[in-house]
Short mmCIF file of C-alpha atoms in Angstrom, two decimals:
data_model
loop_
_atom_site.label_atom_id
_atom_site.label_comp_id
_atom_site.label_asym_id
_atom_site.label_seq_id
_atom_site.Cartn_x
_atom_site.Cartn_y
_atom_site.Cartn_z
CA UNK G 283 -52.25 -64.43 63.89
CA UNK G 284 -50.48 -67.57 65.20
CA UNK G 285 -48.66 -68.37 61.95
CA UNK G 286 -48.03 -64.66 61.41
CA UNK G 287 -46.33 -64.26 64.79
CA UNK G 288 -44.50 -67.59 64.53
CA UNK G 289 -43.05 -66.66 61.14
CA UNK G 290 -41.93 -63.29 62.48
CA UNK G 291 -40.20 -65.03 65.41
CA UNK G 292 -38.35 -67.44 63.10
CA UNK G 293 -37.20 -64.61 60.83
CA UNK G 294 -36.03 -62.59 63.84
CA UNK G 295 -34.09 -65.61 65.10
CA UNK G 296 -32.35 -66.02 61.74
CA UNK G 297 -31.57 -62.28 61.81
CA UNK G 298 -29.51 -62.53 65.01
CA UNK G 299 -26.05 -62.35 63.46
CA UNK G 300 -24.10 -62.64 60.22
CA UNK G 301 -23.79 -66.45 60.45
CA UNK G 302 -27.51 -67.05 60.95
CA UNK G 303 -28.35 -64.65 58.13
CA UNK G 304 -25.93 -66.42 55.77
CA UNK G 305 -27.42 -69.79 56.73
CA UNK G 306 -30.94 -68.56 56.01
CA UNK G 307 -29.94 -67.16 52.62
CA UNK G 308 -28.03 -70.29 51.65
CA UNK G 309 -31.01 -72.50 52.52
CA UNK G 310 -33.48 -70.13 50.92
CA UNK G 311 -31.48 -69.86 47.72
CA UNK G 312 -30.96 -73.61 47.39
CA UNK G 313 -34.54 -74.61 48.17
CA UNK G 314 -36.06 -71.63 46.37
CA UNK G 315 -34.06 -72.20 43.20
CA UNK G 316 -35.05 -75.88 43.15
CA UNK G 317 -38.71 -75.05 43.67
CA UNK G 318 -38.80 -72.31 41.02
CA UNK G 319 -37.01 -74.47 38.46
CA UNK G 320 -39.68 -77.15 38.85
CA UNK G 321 -42.81 -75.03 39.22
CA UNK G 322 -45.02 -73.01 36.92
CA UNK G 323 -44.07 -69.40 36.39
CA UNK G 324 -46.43 -67.17 38.41
CA UNK G 325 -49.08 -65.46 36.30
CA UNK G 326 -48.03 -62.00 37.45
CA UNK G 327 -44.71 -62.41 35.62
CA UNK G 328 -46.62 -62.18 32.34
CA UNK G 329 -48.54 -59.21 33.72
CA UNK G 330 -45.22 -57.44 34.37
CA UNK G 331 -44.18 -57.94 30.75
CA UNK G 332 -47.54 -56.74 29.44
CA UNK G 333 -47.35 -53.67 31.65
CA UNK G 334 -43.94 -52.70 30.25
CA UNK G 335 -45.16 -53.27 26.68
CA UNK G 336 -48.17 -51.06 27.34
CA UNK G 337 -45.91 -48.33 28.72
CA UNK G 338 -43.74 -48.51 25.60
CA UNK G 339 -46.79 -47.44 23.56
CA UNK G 340 -47.50 -44.48 25.84
CA UNK G 341 -43.95 -43.18 26.42
CA UNK G 342 -40.78 -43.01 24.29
CA UNK G 343 -38.92 -45.44 26.53
CA UNK G 344 -36.94 -47.61 24.14
CA UNK G 345 -35.95 -45.60 21.09
CA UNK G 346 -32.35 -44.98 19.93
CA UNK G 347 -30.79 -47.89 21.88
CA UNK G 348 -31.36 -46.54 25.42
CA UNK G 349 -29.40 -47.60 28.45
CA UNK G 350 -31.47 -49.27 31.18
CA UNK G 351 -30.59 -49.99 34.79
CA UNK G 352 -32.57 -52.57 36.77
CA UNK G 353 -32.21 -52.13 40.52
CA UNK G 354 -32.34 -55.11 42.90
CA UNK G 355 -32.43 -57.73 40.18
CA UNK G 356 -32.91 -60.67 42.55
CA UNK G 357 -33.49 -64.18 41.15
CA UNK G 358 -34.30 -63.57 37.48
CA UNK G 359 -33.95 -59.80 36.68
CA UNK G 360 -37.24 -60.08 34.84
CA UNK G 361 -37.78 -56.46 33.77
CA UNK G 362 -34.38 -56.08 32.08
CA UNK G 363 -34.51 -59.57 30.59
CA UNK G 364 -37.92 -59.33 28.94
CA UNK G 365 -37.40 -55.73 27.80
CA UNK G 366 -34.09 -56.74 26.17
CA UNK G 367 -35.87 -59.53 24.28
CA UNK G 368 -38.21 -57.08 22.56
CA UNK G 369 -36.22 -53.85 22.31
CA UNK G 370 -32.69 -52.88 21.31
CA UNK G 371 -31.46 -51.67 24.68
CA UNK G 372 -28.28 -51.82 26.74
CA UNK G 373 -28.99 -53.16 30.23
CA UNK G 374 -27.07 -53.05 33.49
CA UNK G 375 -28.16 -55.17 36.45
CA UNK G 376 -27.49 -53.76 39.93
CA UNK G 377 -27.70 -55.55 43.26
CA UNK G 378 -26.03 -55.81 46.66
CA UNK G 379 -25.21 -59.52 46.26
CA UNK G 380 -25.43 -62.13 43.51
CA UNK G 381 -28.77 -63.83 44.00
CA UNK G 382 -29.29 -65.03 40.42
CA UNK G 383 -30.91 -68.45 40.01
CA UNK G 384 -30.13 -69.61 36.50
CA UNK G 385 -32.16 -72.83 36.60
CA UNK G 386 -35.23 -70.82 37.59
CA UNK G 387 -34.38 -68.25 34.93
CA UNK G 388 -34.19 -70.89 32.19
CA UNK G 389 -37.47 -72.43 33.31
CA UNK G 390 -39.28 -69.08 33.40
CA UNK G 391 -37.94 -68.02 29.98
CA UNK G 392 -39.04 -71.32 28.44
CA UNK G 393 -42.54 -70.89 29.88
CA UNK G 394 -42.55 -67.24 28.84
CA UNK G 395 -41.83 -68.11 25.19
CA UNK G 396 -44.67 -70.64 25.25
CA UNK G 397 -47.07 -67.94 26.47
CA UNK G 398 -45.73 -65.06 24.37
CA UNK G 399 -48.70 -65.20 21.98
CA UNK G 400 -50.92 -64.08 24.86
CA UNK G 401 -49.24 -60.66 24.93
CA UNK G 402 -50.98 -57.76 23.18
CA UNK G 403 -49.31 -54.92 21.30
CA UNK G 404 -46.36 -57.06 20.24
CA UNK G 405 -45.15 -56.70 16.64
CA UNK G 406 -44.24 -59.85 14.63
CA UNK G 407 -40.59 -58.76 14.43
CA UNK G 408 -40.48 -58.45 18.22
CA UNK G 409 -41.68 -62.04 18.60
CA UNK G 410 -38.96 -63.21 16.20
CA UNK G 411 -36.35 -61.13 18.00
CA UNK G 412 -37.29 -62.63 21.38
CA UNK G 413 -37.01 -66.18 20.07
CA UNK G 414 -33.61 -65.50 18.48
CA UNK G 415 -32.14 -63.78 21.58
CA UNK G 416 -32.89 -66.48 24.14
CA UNK G 417 -29.26 -67.13 24.93
CA UNK G 418 -28.03 -65.46 28.10
CA UNK G 419 -24.65 -64.61 26.58
CA UNK G 420 -26.27 -62.86 23.62
CA UNK G 421 -28.23 -60.52 25.88
CA UNK G 422 -25.03 -58.72 26.85
CA UNK G 423 -25.95 -57.71 30.40
CA UNK G 424 -23.46 -55.98 32.67
CA UNK G 425 -23.86 -57.16 36.27
CA UNK G 426 -22.90 -54.59 38.91
CA UNK G 427 -22.50 -55.74 42.53
CA UNK G 428 -22.30 -53.10 45.25
CA UNK G 429 -22.59 -54.36 48.86
CA UNK G 430 -23.30 -50.79 50.01
CA UNK G 431 -26.20 -50.47 47.57
CA UNK G 432 -26.15 -46.68 47.54
CA UNK G 433 -25.64 -46.05 43.78
CA UNK G 434 -22.68 -43.73 44.48
CA UNK G 435 -20.47 -45.72 42.08
CA UNK G 436 -22.75 -44.98 39.10
CA UNK G 437 -22.09 -41.93 36.94
CA UNK G 438 -24.49 -39.00 36.80
CA UNK G 439 -26.84 -38.77 33.81
CA UNK G 440 -25.74 -42.16 32.49
CA UNK G 441 -29.10 -43.95 32.08
CA UNK G 442 -32.22 -43.34 30.00
CA UNK G 443 -34.47 -45.52 32.15
CA UNK G 444 -34.26 -47.02 35.65
CA UNK G 445 -36.63 -49.83 36.64
CA UNK G 446 -37.32 -51.91 39.74
CA UNK G 447 -39.90 -54.46 40.85
CA UNK G 448 -40.52 -55.37 44.48
CA UNK G 449 -37.30 -53.71 45.65
CA UNK G 450 -37.90 -50.28 47.14
CA UNK G 451 -40.06 -51.54 50.02
CA UNK G 452 -36.95 -53.32 51.33
CA UNK G 453 -34.75 -50.21 51.46
CA UNK G 454 -33.89 -48.95 54.97
CA UNK G 455 -36.50 -46.33 55.73
CA UNK G 456 -34.05 -43.60 56.79
CA UNK G 457 -32.04 -43.95 53.58
CA UNK G 458 -34.94 -43.93 51.12
CA UNK G 459 -34.99 -40.16 50.32
CA UNK G 460 -31.29 -40.12 49.45
CA UNK G 461 -31.61 -43.31 47.40
CA UNK G 462 -34.40 -41.80 45.31
CA UNK G 463 -32.33 -38.64 44.82
CA UNK G 464 -29.50 -40.86 43.59
CA UNK G 465 -31.78 -42.51 41.02
CA UNK G 466 -32.67 -39.02 39.80
CA UNK G 467 -28.97 -38.12 39.58
CA UNK G 468 -27.99 -41.10 37.41
CA UNK G 469 -30.84 -40.52 34.94
CA UNK G 470 -30.36 -38.31 31.91
CA UNK G 471 -32.58 -35.21 31.57
CA UNK G 472 -35.97 -36.47 30.47
CA UNK G 473 -35.13 -40.01 31.63
CA UNK G 474 -37.78 -42.34 33.02
CA UNK G 475 -38.09 -44.15 36.33
CA UNK G 476 -40.53 -47.08 36.32
CA UNK G 477 -41.06 -48.74 39.68
CA UNK G 478 -43.37 -51.36 41.16
CA UNK G 479 -43.44 -51.23 44.97
CA UNK G 480 -45.10 -53.88 47.13
CA UNK G 481 -46.65 -51.98 50.03
CA UNK G 482 -48.41 -55.03 51.47
CA UNK G 483 -47.46 -56.82 54.68
CA UNK G 484 -45.04 -59.54 53.56
CA UNK G 485 -45.86 -61.66 56.64
CA UNK G 486 -49.41 -61.95 55.29
CA UNK G 487 -48.01 -64.38 52.71
CA UNK G 488 -47.42 -66.86 55.55
CA UNK G 489 -50.81 -66.32 57.21
CA UNK G 490 -53.62 -65.53 54.79
CA UNK G 491 -56.07 -65.18 57.68
CA UNK G 492 -54.52 -61.75 58.34
CA UNK G 493 -55.12 -58.56 56.39
CA UNK G 494 -52.78 -57.79 53.46
CA UNK G 495 -52.05 -54.56 55.37
CA UNK G 496 -51.91 -56.15 58.81
CA UNK G 497 -48.79 -54.19 59.78
CA UNK G 498 -50.88 -51.00 59.92
CA UNK G 499 -52.14 -52.22 63.31
CA UNK G 500 -48.74 -51.69 64.94
CA UNK G 501 -46.78 -48.63 66.02
CA UNK G 502 -43.13 -48.35 65.01
CA UNK G 503 -42.04 -49.51 68.45
CA UNK G 504 -44.29 -52.58 68.50
CA UNK G 505 -43.39 -53.47 64.95
CA UNK G 506 -39.66 -53.19 65.59
CA UNK G 507 -39.77 -55.26 68.78
CA UNK G 508 -42.18 -57.98 67.68
CA UNK G 509 -42.07 -58.36 63.91
CA UNK G 510 -39.30 -56.49 62.10
CA UNK G 511 -36.35 -58.55 60.88
CA UNK G 512 -33.31 -58.03 58.66
CA UNK G 513 -34.03 -60.88 56.26
CA UNK G 514 -37.44 -59.80 55.00
CA UNK G 515 -37.29 -56.19 56.13
CA UNK G 516 -40.01 -53.85 54.85
CA UNK G 517 -39.97 -50.11 55.50
CA UNK G 518 -43.80 -49.73 55.76
CA UNK G 519 -43.76 -46.57 53.64
CA UNK G 520 -47.17 -45.81 52.16
CA UNK G 521 -48.20 -44.57 48.71
CA UNK G 522 -48.53 -40.93 49.80
CA UNK G 523 -45.07 -41.04 51.41
CA UNK G 524 -43.51 -42.49 48.26
CA UNK G 525 -45.11 -39.80 46.15
CA UNK G 526 -43.77 -37.05 48.43
CA UNK G 527 -40.26 -38.58 48.32
CA UNK G 528 -40.21 -38.76 44.51
CA UNK G 529 -41.54 -35.20 44.27
CA UNK G 530 -38.85 -33.82 46.59
CA UNK G 531 -36.14 -35.67 44.65
CA UNK G 532 -37.05 -33.65 41.55
CA UNK G 533 -39.09 -36.23 39.65
CA UNK G 534 -42.26 -35.43 37.71
CA UNK G 535 -45.06 -38.00 38.01
CA UNK G 536 -46.41 -39.19 34.65
CA UNK G 537 -48.78 -41.82 35.99
CA UNK G 538 -49.37 -43.93 39.09
CA UNK G 539 -51.83 -46.64 40.04
CA UNK G 540 -52.10 -49.58 42.38
CA UNK G 541 -54.01 -52.50 43.84
CA UNK G 542 -56.02 -52.02 47.02
CA UNK G 543 -57.59 -54.04 49.81
CA UNK G 544 -60.36 -53.48 52.33
CA UNK G 545 -59.30 -52.37 55.84
CA UNK G 546 -62.65 -52.77 57.59
CA UNK G 547 -61.42 -55.62 59.79
CA UNK G 548 -58.33 -53.96 61.30
CA UNK G 549 -57.76 -51.07 63.68
CA UNK G 550 -55.13 -48.80 62.18
CA UNK G 551 -52.38 -47.57 64.49
CA UNK G 552 -52.42 -43.90 65.45
CA UNK G 553 -49.28 -43.12 63.45
CA UNK G 554 -51.01 -44.04 60.16
CA UNK G 555 -54.45 -42.54 60.78
CA UNK G 556 -53.69 -39.12 59.29
CA UNK G 557 -52.88 -40.67 55.90
CA UNK G 558 -55.41 -40.78 53.09
CA UNK G 559 -57.50 -43.97 52.85
CA UNK G 560 -56.31 -44.79 49.32
CA UNK G 561 -52.69 -44.89 50.49
CA UNK G 562 -53.52 -47.10 53.46
CA UNK G 563 -55.51 -49.51 51.28
CA UNK G 564 -52.83 -49.73 48.58
CA UNK G 565 -51.06 -53.10 48.55
CA UNK G 566 -48.99 -52.62 45.41
CA UNK G 567 -48.06 -49.32 43.80
CA UNK G 568 -46.87 -48.78 40.24
CA UNK G 569 -45.47 -45.44 39.15
CA UNK G 570 -43.85 -43.82 36.12
CA UNK G 571 -41.72 -40.76 36.88
CA UNK G 572 -39.57 -38.59 34.65
CA UNK G 573 -36.65 -36.26 35.27
CA UNK G 574 -37.05 -32.69 33.97
CA UNK G 575 -35.78 -32.33 30.39
#
């Protein structure tokens, strides 16, 4: 727990004011971009592509030139990018600030093309299409920046599919229900929402001796005082809570699954104990929802 607590303290210190937050992001972007441009693409990036390809065989996601919105695109807007390589879609990229890292993007795309033969369910014409489209200008993305990040500036029923990866866990907890309602509003009737949500404790990445769900040990008060920060904020919402929020927004669940961990070595805080064990053990949650037709 020493590295875990020390990391939390550093992040809280950088969260003190606007200047310290800007310094942290500037350093993180510069160092992170350099590291990603020089390193191997993580294996789970290929898994994300395979997952979307598999979904395209189960659901009519990409017919008739659909319009896709990727929320919280971050460094490399991977979902929109790789989907655009294989399918004739229009894609908008939405974020609260421009965090794109083009050197990392070029490196990852180069490595992706080298590994493309490892993907299953890919037609020969899709492989050719991907190779011919690997010019950022040819992809035709529209980049939408909204510092408020509340989707209010997007028109109702304007998208066929909305996707996100590792974004929703960072939304302010109090605003999550309205945000999910907004994603329902901007989707066309029968539109799809495909989201991957990381429900693990992000501080675990800095201290692997802790549980991937270590934050379950702490009450809201303890978490807020000792560990919560504005730079790597996580809302600690669990699988069952996400499902209830999507249901109340008007979505229909088509499928959901996730990765889980063992919680035998931690004492769960009282506020989480009434939740089902599967939700508490879930470290990453993947869901496909649809708006009523």
